[in-house]
């Protein structure tokens, strides 16, 4: 029996996942959380075999939480379930230790297949990006699937939050870093994306966030 812990800030999504898990004879829900703080508080006692993790959380970046989970609950495998574009995020979450990536728009049978794949010790990504993932990790192709591929994970988190209209203070609170550090990340993002001013940065971040 695979013990599964779900992390998603939308109660309806968690309810749907609970129903899906309940309908599988070899799975059971051992806990759930709607925030990073709640997940870190309960996940160790829940002793999950598998964690279904959303990347968009109200109090932390899913990427950052993934790294914390690796330290807090190293025995548990993590399968990311997200609405973010897999071309951008799948390589990043796999590098951070996740064992698979599933888009929320995928059919439920694909999610069940992903869970079985990951619990069997294998990595799951969709067929449409599997070849690209292999090329990236084998060094045969650079990770250039999107215009922000050159950003670090932290810079991508900041860029995404800028696209949500967050101020440096708000971003600092979400990521638990100093607003001055956020401003330093802003400067690096502008340099890497060849952006000259804050207004253009905001416009590009909003456009990217809407399409991510």
Coordinates of C-alpha atoms in Angstrom, one line a residue:
X1 CA 0.0 0.0 0.0
X2 CA 1.4 3.3 -1.1
X3 CA 1.0 6.1 1.5
X4 CA 0.4 9.4 -0.2
X5 CA 0.6 13.0 1.2
X6 CA -0.8 15.8 -0.9
X7 CA 0.3 19.5 -0.9
X8 CA -1.9 22.0 -2.7
X9 CA -3.3 25.3 -1.7
X10 CA -6.7 24.6 -3.3
X11 CA -9.1 22.6 -1.2
X12 CA -11.0 21.4 -4.2
X13 CA -7.9 20.0 -5.8
X14 CA -7.0 18.2 -2.5
X15 CA -10.5 16.8 -2.3
X16 CA -10.3 15.5 -5.9
X17 CA -6.9 13.9 -5.2
X18 CA -8.3 12.3 -2.1
X19 CA -11.2 10.8 -4.1
X20 CA -8.8 9.5 -6.7
X21 CA -6.5 7.9 -4.1
X22 CA -9.5 6.4 -2.3
X23 CA -10.5 4.7 -5.6
X24 CA -7.2 2.9 -6.0
X25 CA -6.8 -0.4 -4.0
X26 CA -3.0 0.0 -3.6
X27 CA -3.0 3.7 -2.4
X28 CA -4.1 5.5 0.8
X29 CA -4.1 9.1 1.8
X30 CA -1.9 9.6 4.9
X31 CA -2.1 13.4 5.1
X32 CA -2.6 16.7 3.2
X33 CA -1.5 20.3 3.5
X34 CA -2.5 23.6 1.9
X35 CA 0.8 25.4 2.6
X36 CA 4.5 24.8 2.9
X37 CA 4.4 25.5 6.6
X38 CA 1.6 23.0 7.2
X39 CA 3.4 20.4 5.1
X40 CA 6.7 20.7 7.0
X41 CA 4.8 20.5 10.3
X42 CA 3.0 17.2 9.5
X43 CA 4.9 15.4 6.8
X44 CA 7.4 13.7 9.0
X45 CA 4.8 12.2 11.3
X46 CA 2.7 11.1 8.3
X47 CA 5.6 9.0 6.9
X48 CA 4.5 9.1 3.3
X49 CA 5.9 6.9 0.6
X50 CA 5.0 9.5 -2.1
X51 CA 4.3 13.2 -2.0
X52 CA 2.1 15.0 -4.6
X53 CA 3.4 18.5 -4.6
X54 CA 2.0 21.6 -6.3
X55 CA 4.5 24.4 -7.1
X56 CA 2.3 27.4 -6.5
X57 CA 1.9 27.8 -2.7
X58 CA 0.9 30.9 -0.7
X59 CA 3.8 30.9 1.7
X60 CA 6.7 29.5 -0.2
X61 CA 8.0 28.4 -3.6
X62 CA 7.3 24.8 -4.5
X63 CA 10.9 24.4 -5.7
X64 CA 12.2 25.6 -2.3
X65 CA 9.8 23.3 -0.5
X66 CA 10.9 20.4 -2.6
X67 CA 14.5 20.9 -1.5
X68 CA 13.3 21.1 2.2
X69 CA 11.4 17.9 1.8
X70 CA 14.5 16.2 0.5
X71 CA 16.2 17.1 3.8
X72 CA 13.1 16.5 6.1
X73 CA 11.7 13.3 4.6
X74 CA 14.4 11.8 2.3
X75 CA 12.7 8.4 2.1
X76 CA 9.6 9.8 0.4
X77 CA 9.5 10.2 -3.4
X78 CA 8.1 13.5 -4.7
X79 CA 5.8 13.7 -7.8
X80 CA 5.1 17.3 -8.8
X81 CA 1.6 18.0 -9.9
X82 CA 1.4 21.5 -11.3
X83 CA -0.3 23.8 -13.9
X84 CA 3.1 25.4 -14.7
X85 CA 4.6 24.6 -18.1
X86 CA 6.5 21.4 -17.9
X87 CA 9.0 22.5 -20.5
X88 CA 10.2 25.1 -18.0
X89 CA 9.8 23.3 -14.7
X90 CA 10.2 19.6 -15.3
X91 CA 14.0 19.8 -15.7
X92 CA 14.3 22.0 -12.7
X93 CA 12.2 19.8 -10.3
X94 CA 14.1 16.7 -11.5
X95 CA 17.4 18.4 -10.7
X96 CA 16.0 19.3 -7.3
X97 CA 15.2 15.7 -6.5
X98 CA 11.6 15.1 -7.7
X99 CA 10.9 11.8 -9.4
X100 CA 8.3 13.0 -11.9
X101 CA 6.2 15.9 -13.2
X102 CA 2.5 15.8 -14.2
X103 CA 0.5 18.7 -15.6
X104 CA -2.8 19.2 -13.7
X105 CA -4.7 19.2 -17.0
X106 CA -3.7 15.6 -17.6
X107 CA -6.3 12.8 -17.3
X108 CA -6.6 11.0 -14.0
X109 CA -5.4 7.7 -15.5
X110 CA -2.2 9.4 -16.4
X111 CA -1.7 10.6 -12.8
X112 CA -2.3 7.1 -11.5
X113 CA 0.2 5.8 -14.0
X114 CA 2.7 8.4 -12.9
X115 CA 2.2 7.4 -9.2
X116 CA 2.8 3.8 -10.1
X117 CA 5.9 4.7 -12.1
X118 CA 7.4 6.8 -9.4
X119 CA 6.7 4.3 -6.6
X120 CA 8.4 1.6 -8.7
X121 CA 11.6 3.7 -8.5
X122 CA 11.4 5.1 -12.0
X123 CA 11.1 8.7 -13.3
X124 CA 7.9 9.9 -14.9
X125 CA 7.5 12.8 -17.4
X126 CA 5.1 13.1 -20.4
X127 CA 6.0 11.5 -23.7
X128 CA 6.1 14.9 -25.4
X129 CA 9.1 16.1 -23.4
X130 CA 10.8 12.8 -22.5
X131 CA 13.3 13.1 -25.3
X132 CA 14.2 16.6 -24.5
X133 CA 14.7 15.7 -20.8
X134 CA 17.1 12.9 -21.8
X135 CA 19.0 15.3 -24.1
X136 CA 19.3 17.9 -21.4
X137 CA 20.5 15.5 -18.7
X138 CA 22.9 13.7 -21.0
X139 CA 24.4 17.1 -22.0
X140 CA 23.5 16.7 -25.7
X141 CA 21.2 19.8 -25.6
X142 CA 21.1 22.9 -23.5
X143 CA 18.0 23.7 -21.5
X144 CA 16.7 26.4 -23.7
X145 CA 13.0 25.5 -24.0
X146 CA 11.9 29.0 -22.9
X147 CA 13.3 32.5 -22.8
X148 CA 14.0 32.4 -19.0
X149 CA 15.9 29.1 -19.0
X150 CA 19.1 31.1 -18.2
X151 CA 17.7 32.1 -14.8
X152 CA 18.6 30.2 -11.6
X153 CA 15.8 28.6 -9.7
X154 CA 15.6 31.5 -7.2
X155 CA 15.6 34.0 -10.0
X156 CA 12.8 32.2 -11.7
X157 CA 10.8 32.2 -8.5
X158 CA 11.3 36.0 -8.2
X159 CA 10.5 36.5 -11.8
X160 CA 7.2 34.5 -11.5
X161 CA 6.2 36.5 -8.4
X162 CA 7.0 39.8 -10.2
X163 CA 4.6 38.5 -12.9
X164 CA 1.9 38.2 -10.2
X165 CA 2.4 41.9 -9.4
X166 CA 4.2 41.4 -6.1
X167 CA 6.5 44.1 -4.7
X168 CA 10.0 43.3 -3.5
X169 CA 8.7 43.4 0.1
X170 CA 5.9 40.9 -0.7
X171 CA 8.3 38.7 -2.6
X172 CA 10.8 38.7 0.3
X173 CA 8.0 37.7 2.7
X174 CA 6.9 34.8 0.5
X175 CA 10.4 33.5 -0.1
X176 CA 11.6 34.5 3.4
X177 CA 14.5 36.6 2.1
X178 CA 15.5 40.2 2.5
X179 CA 13.8 42.7 0.1
X180 CA 17.3 43.9 -0.8
X181 CA 18.2 40.4 -1.9
X182 CA 15.0 40.4 -4.0
X183 CA 16.2 43.7 -5.6
X184 CA 19.6 42.0 -6.3
X185 CA 17.7 39.2 -8.1
X186 CA 15.7 41.7 -10.0
X187 CA 19.0 43.3 -11.3
X188 CA 20.4 39.9 -12.3
X189 CA 17.1 39.0 -14.1
X190 CA 17.2 42.3 -16.0
X191 CA 20.8 41.7 -17.0
X192 CA 20.3 38.1 -18.1
X193 CA 17.1 39.0 -20.1
X194 CA 18.6 42.2 -21.5
X195 CA 15.9 44.3 -19.9
X196 CA 16.8 47.9 -19.1
X197 CA 14.1 49.1 -16.7
X198 CA 11.6 48.0 -14.1
X199 CA 8.5 48.7 -16.2
X200 CA 9.7 46.4 -19.0
X201 CA 10.7 43.8 -16.5
X202 CA 7.1 43.8 -15.1
X203 CA 5.6 43.6 -18.5
X204 CA 7.8 40.6 -19.5
X205 CA 7.2 38.9 -16.2
X206 CA 3.4 39.3 -16.4
X207 CA 3.4 38.0 -20.0
X208 CA 5.6 35.0 -19.1
X209 CA 3.5 34.2 -15.9
X210 CA 0.2 34.3 -17.9
X211 CA 1.7 31.8 -20.4
X212 CA 3.5 29.6 -17.9

